[in-house]
Short mmCIF file of C-alpha atoms and ligand atoms in Angstrom, two decimals:
data_model
loop_
_atom_site.label_atom_id
_atom_site.label_comp_id
_atom_site.label_asym_id
_atom_site.label_seq_id
_atom_site.Cartn_x
_atom_site.Cartn_y
_atom_site.Cartn_z
CA MET A 1 4.52 -21.13 0.85
CA HIS A 2 5.64 -18.13 2.92
CA SER A 3 9.02 -18.69 4.49
CA GLU A 4 9.74 -15.57 6.49
CA SER A 5 7.64 -14.80 9.51
CA ARG A 6 8.74 -11.23 10.23
CA LEU A 7 6.04 -8.93 8.99
CA ARG A 8 7.40 -5.94 7.07
CA LEU A 9 6.11 -2.43 7.63
CA GLY A 10 5.94 0.02 4.75
CA ILE A 11 5.27 3.62 5.70
CA ASN A 12 3.18 5.68 3.31
CA ILE A 13 4.29 9.32 3.42
CA ASP A 14 1.66 10.78 1.06
CA HIS A 15 -0.07 12.80 3.73
CA VAL A 16 3.06 14.61 4.83
CA ALA A 17 2.90 16.02 1.30
CA THR A 18 -0.82 16.75 1.74
CA VAL A 19 -0.01 19.03 4.69
CA ARG A 20 2.87 20.64 2.82
CA ASN A 21 0.70 21.28 -0.23
CA ALA A 22 -2.01 22.92 1.88
CA ARG A 23 0.31 25.97 1.87
CA GLY A 24 2.25 25.28 -1.30
CA GLY A 25 5.64 25.62 0.40
CA ALA A 26 8.49 23.26 1.24
CA TYR A 27 7.48 21.92 4.66
CA PRO A 28 6.75 19.49 6.14
CA ASP A 29 9.18 17.69 3.86
CA PRO A 30 8.14 14.11 2.89
CA LEU A 31 11.80 13.17 2.39
CA ARG A 32 12.57 14.07 5.97
CA ALA A 33 9.55 11.99 7.04
CA ALA A 34 10.86 9.06 4.99
CA GLN A 35 14.25 9.29 6.70
CA ILE A 36 12.63 9.41 10.15
CA ALA A 37 10.49 6.40 9.18
CA GLU A 38 13.64 4.51 8.17
CA ALA A 39 15.28 5.36 11.48
CA ALA A 40 12.15 4.16 13.31
CA GLY A 41 12.41 0.75 11.63
CA ALA A 42 10.32 1.04 8.47
CA ASP A 43 11.19 -1.73 6.03
CA GLY A 44 10.11 0.36 3.06
CA ILE A 45 8.57 3.65 2.01
CA THR A 46 5.42 3.91 -0.05
CA ALA A 47 4.45 6.97 -2.09
CA HIS A 48 1.53 7.39 -4.47
CA LEU A 49 2.12 9.78 -7.35
CA ARG A 50 -1.45 10.63 -8.29
CA GLU A 51 -2.41 11.89 -11.71
CA ASP A 52 -3.53 15.21 -10.16
CA ARG A 53 -0.36 15.46 -7.97
CA ARG A 54 -2.51 16.33 -4.96
CA HIS A 55 0.14 15.15 -2.51
CA ILE A 56 3.36 13.50 -3.71
CA SER A 57 5.10 15.40 -6.54
CA ASP A 58 7.46 14.26 -9.27
CA ALA A 59 10.28 16.00 -7.41
CA ASP A 60 9.42 13.99 -4.27
CA ILE A 61 9.86 10.77 -6.23
CA ASP A 62 13.20 12.00 -7.62
CA GLY A 63 14.30 12.83 -4.07
CA LEU A 64 13.13 9.52 -2.60
CA MET A 65 15.04 7.58 -5.24
CA GLU A 66 18.16 9.48 -4.21
CA VAL A 67 17.97 9.40 -0.42
CA LEU A 68 16.25 6.15 0.53
CA THR A 69 18.24 3.24 1.87
CA VAL A 70 15.12 1.03 2.13
CA PRO A 71 13.02 -0.03 -0.88
CA LEU A 72 10.56 2.39 -2.47
CA ASN A 73 7.10 1.03 -3.23
CA PHE A 74 5.85 3.36 -5.96
CA GLU A 75 2.06 3.45 -6.10
CA MET A 76 0.53 4.45 -9.39
CA ALA A 77 -2.46 4.14 -11.66
CA ALA A 78 -2.18 2.06 -14.84
CA THR A 79 -1.57 5.01 -17.18
CA ASP A 80 1.08 5.56 -19.84
CA GLU A 81 2.42 8.61 -18.03
CA MET A 82 2.97 6.66 -14.79
CA GLN A 83 4.50 3.73 -16.64
CA GLN A 84 7.07 6.08 -18.20
CA ILE A 85 7.91 7.56 -14.80
CA ALA A 86 8.26 4.11 -13.23
CA LEU A 87 10.46 2.90 -16.07
CA ARG A 88 12.69 5.94 -15.67
CA HIS A 89 13.18 5.37 -11.92
CA LYS A 90 12.92 1.57 -11.72
CA PRO A 91 11.81 1.53 -8.06
CA HIS A 92 12.06 -1.68 -6.06
CA ALA A 93 8.31 -2.22 -6.32
CA VAL A 94 5.40 -0.77 -8.23
CA CYS A 95 1.91 -1.09 -6.78
CA ILE A 96 -0.88 -0.63 -9.34
CA VAL A 97 -3.93 1.01 -7.82
CA PRO A 98 -7.25 2.23 -9.21
CA GLU A 99 -7.52 6.00 -9.30
CA LYS A 100 -10.44 8.35 -9.74
CA ARG A 101 -9.95 12.08 -9.67
CA GLU A 102 -13.01 12.76 -7.55
CA GLU A 103 -12.24 10.26 -4.78
CA ARG A 104 -10.75 11.33 -1.46
CA THR A 105 -8.65 8.18 -1.21
CA THR A 106 -8.22 4.87 -3.06
CA GLU A 107 -11.72 3.60 -2.48
CA GLY A 108 -11.66 0.07 -3.81
CA GLY A 109 -9.37 -2.50 -5.32
CA LEU A 110 -8.33 -2.66 -8.95
CA GLU A 111 -10.67 -4.43 -11.40
CA VAL A 112 -8.15 -6.94 -12.73
CA ALA A 113 -10.50 -9.66 -13.91
CA ARG A 114 -12.18 -7.48 -16.56
CA GLU A 115 -8.94 -5.77 -17.66
CA GLU A 116 -6.70 -8.80 -17.78
CA ASN A 117 -5.17 -8.35 -21.22
CA LYS A 118 -4.63 -4.66 -20.85
CA LEU A 119 -3.00 -5.05 -17.42
CA ALA A 120 -0.84 -7.98 -18.51
CA HIS A 121 0.61 -5.76 -21.27
CA PHE A 122 0.90 -2.84 -18.91
CA ILE A 123 2.94 -4.63 -16.25
CA ALA A 124 5.20 -6.65 -18.59
CA PRO A 125 7.76 -3.85 -19.19
CA LEU A 126 7.79 -3.02 -15.47
CA ARG A 127 8.65 -6.61 -14.66
CA GLU A 128 11.29 -6.66 -17.38
CA ALA A 129 12.79 -3.53 -15.83
CA GLY A 130 13.22 -5.47 -12.57
CA CYS A 131 10.39 -3.94 -10.54
CA ARG A 132 8.36 -6.20 -8.31
CA VAL A 133 4.76 -5.68 -9.42
CA SER A 134 2.01 -5.57 -6.83
CA ILE A 135 -1.69 -5.23 -7.57
CA PHE A 136 -4.01 -3.56 -5.04
CA ILE A 137 -7.24 -5.57 -4.98
CA ALA A 138 -10.23 -6.48 -2.85
CA ALA A 139 -10.08 -9.82 -1.05
CA ASP A 140 -11.88 -11.49 -3.94
CA ARG A 141 -11.02 -14.86 -5.46
CA ARG A 142 -11.63 -13.74 -9.07
CA GLN A 143 -9.33 -10.75 -8.72
CA ILE A 144 -6.60 -12.84 -7.07
CA GLU A 145 -6.75 -15.46 -9.83
CA ALA A 146 -6.60 -12.72 -12.47
CA ALA A 147 -3.64 -11.05 -10.71
CA GLN A 148 -1.76 -14.32 -10.86
CA ARG A 149 -2.62 -14.86 -14.53
CA ILE A 150 -1.34 -11.44 -15.57
CA GLY A 151 2.03 -12.19 -13.94
CA ALA A 152 1.91 -10.06 -10.79
CA GLU A 153 4.31 -11.13 -8.05
CA ILE A 154 2.36 -9.57 -5.19
CA VAL A 155 -1.23 -8.80 -4.29
CA GLU A 156 -1.99 -6.13 -1.73
CA LEU A 157 -5.37 -6.79 -0.15
CA HIS A 158 -7.50 -3.71 0.56
CA THR A 159 -8.30 -3.56 4.28
CA GLY A 160 -10.43 -0.41 4.06
CA ALA A 161 -13.85 -2.06 4.45
CA TYR A 162 -12.60 -4.02 7.47
CA CYS A 163 -11.13 -0.89 9.10
CA ASP A 164 -14.26 1.22 8.42
CA ALA A 165 -16.52 -1.46 9.92
CA HIS A 166 -14.28 -1.59 12.99
CA ALA A 167 -14.25 2.21 13.40
CA GLU A 168 -18.02 2.44 13.02
CA GLY A 169 -18.72 -0.38 15.50
CA ARG A 170 -20.26 -2.65 12.83
CA PHE A 171 -18.67 -5.72 14.31
CA THR A 172 -20.55 -8.35 12.31
CA ASP A 173 -19.43 -6.66 9.10
CA ARG A 174 -15.91 -6.27 10.46
CA ASP A 175 -15.69 -9.96 11.32
CA ARG A 176 -17.02 -10.94 7.90
CA GLU A 177 -14.41 -8.71 6.21
CA LEU A 178 -11.68 -10.18 8.40
CA ALA A 179 -12.80 -13.71 7.55
CA SER A 180 -12.57 -12.99 3.84
CA LEU A 181 -9.15 -11.32 4.23
CA ARG A 182 -8.02 -14.43 6.11
CA GLU A 183 -9.39 -16.85 3.53
CA MET A 184 -8.12 -14.86 0.55
CA SER A 185 -4.64 -14.34 1.98
CA THR A 186 -4.35 -18.12 2.30
CA PHE A 187 -5.69 -18.57 -1.22
CA ALA A 188 -3.33 -15.99 -2.76
CA ASP A 189 -0.37 -17.53 -0.95
CA SER A 190 -1.35 -20.98 -2.25
CA LEU A 191 -1.12 -19.58 -5.80
CA GLY A 192 2.45 -18.43 -5.13
CA LEU A 193 1.59 -14.74 -4.75
CA GLU A 194 3.22 -12.70 -2.00
CA VAL A 195 0.49 -11.15 0.13
CA HIS A 196 0.51 -7.57 1.42
CA ALA A 197 -2.31 -5.64 3.08
CA GLY A 198 -3.19 -2.06 3.78
CA HIS A 199 -5.51 0.92 3.84
CA GLY A 200 -7.09 2.46 6.91
CA LEU A 201 -5.06 0.50 9.48
CA THR A 202 -4.82 1.96 12.99
CA TYR A 203 -3.50 0.81 16.39
CA GLY A 204 -7.07 -0.33 17.12
CA CYS A 205 -7.51 -2.66 14.17
CA VAL A 206 -4.02 -3.64 12.97
CA GLN A 207 -3.48 -6.73 15.11
CA PRO A 208 -5.95 -9.19 13.54
CA ILE A 209 -4.47 -8.31 10.13
CA ALA A 210 -0.89 -8.53 11.39
CA ALA A 211 -1.70 -11.97 12.80
CA LEU A 212 -2.63 -13.40 9.39
CA PRO A 213 0.32 -15.73 8.75
CA GLU A 214 0.43 -15.34 4.97
CA VAL A 215 0.55 -11.55 5.09
CA ARG A 216 4.17 -10.45 4.58
CA GLU A 217 3.88 -6.68 4.55
CA LEU A 218 1.55 -3.94 5.77
CA ASN A 219 1.49 -0.48 4.21
CA ILE A 220 0.27 2.19 6.60
CA GLY A 221 0.07 5.94 6.13
CA HIS A 222 -2.76 8.28 7.02
CA PHE A 223 -3.32 7.18 10.63
CA LEU A 224 0.39 7.31 11.48
CA ILE A 225 0.91 10.74 9.96
CA GLY A 226 -2.04 11.88 12.10
CA GLU A 227 -0.60 10.24 15.23
CA ALA A 228 2.70 11.96 14.52
CA ILE A 229 1.01 15.25 15.43
CA PHE A 230 0.52 13.96 18.97
CA LEU A 231 3.40 11.53 19.49
CA GLY A 232 5.99 12.50 16.91
CA LEU A 233 6.57 10.39 13.81
CA HIS A 234 9.32 8.16 15.18
CA PRO A 235 7.40 7.08 18.34
CA ALA A 236 4.16 6.67 16.36
CA ILE A 237 5.89 4.20 14.02
CA VAL A 238 7.66 2.37 16.86
CA LYS A 239 4.28 1.91 18.56
CA MET A 240 2.77 0.44 15.36
CA ARG A 241 5.77 -1.88 14.95
CA ALA A 242 5.28 -3.09 18.54
CA GLN A 243 1.59 -3.80 17.93
CA MET A 244 2.47 -5.78 14.81
CA ASP A 245 5.17 -7.77 16.57
CA GLU A 246 2.85 -8.55 19.48
CA ALA A 247 0.18 -9.85 17.09
CA ARG A 248 2.72 -11.99 15.27
CA ALA A 249 4.37 -13.44 18.42
N1 PXP B 1 -1.82 0.57 0.41
C1 PXP B 1 -2.32 1.15 -0.71
C2 PXP B 1 -2.24 0.37 -1.99
C3 PXP B 1 -2.86 2.45 -0.68
O1 PXP B 1 -3.36 3.00 -1.80
C4 PXP B 1 -2.84 3.15 0.54
C5 PXP B 1 -3.36 4.55 0.60
O2 PXP B 1 -2.67 5.37 -0.26
C6 PXP B 1 -2.31 2.52 1.66
C7 PXP B 1 -1.82 1.22 1.58
C8 PXP B 1 -2.21 3.22 2.99
O3 PXP B 1 -3.48 3.53 3.46
P1 PXP B 1 -3.62 4.49 4.70
O4 PXP B 1 -3.02 5.80 4.30
O5 PXP B 1 -5.11 4.56 4.90
O6 PXP B 1 -2.89 3.86 5.85
#
């Protein structure tokens, strides 16, 4: 079903804001990071406006909408407040993620299957406003089927468990996670959903995910912002792009 083979790279700039907010000042500026990411070949910018505003702020979203020349993928929880913000900005894409205040990062995928009616109503106005709606879920058949039923255009498959298993040397678990990501990306594609993937990806584990033919976009943040300390942001992104292209060749 997929027609384009070039894998897109979305750069998540949340953790530039995390560093900025550690001191409460104006730098490092996430908008400047977004512009460097664009210059380094990013196909899109992702930013997650969390309910507690721990990293990205409302002003960052205003600024991104003004300066970006590539699409903004606006990550948000399924709350009324976030829906209002998304409807005001009408970003290119909205990615619905689960959110818990106490978590350090987005720990799992969204429970779509049990919240089908509620989510179908939640995303309808976003779709009517012209946003592409993506749902961040585990590589799980039930969740993929539910995402399709509620009218999502995209599913983003959570790669966190795969990446953790790789980093911790649990290779049997890693290979099992990879096998289910492979199988579920094929399944989602067969239902007509566009498949994205992300969370926890590094130079060390990106290639098997980048090689999955149905995956059209990767969203990568934390590792690259960390690498930017050592390499600079532009070279860190160029290196990731090269790894992705090599895996796809
Ligand atoms: N995709 C989604 C839906 C996410 O929530 C995140 C983390 O905010 C990412 C991708 C990027 O994950 P990471 O920062 O670990 O690369």
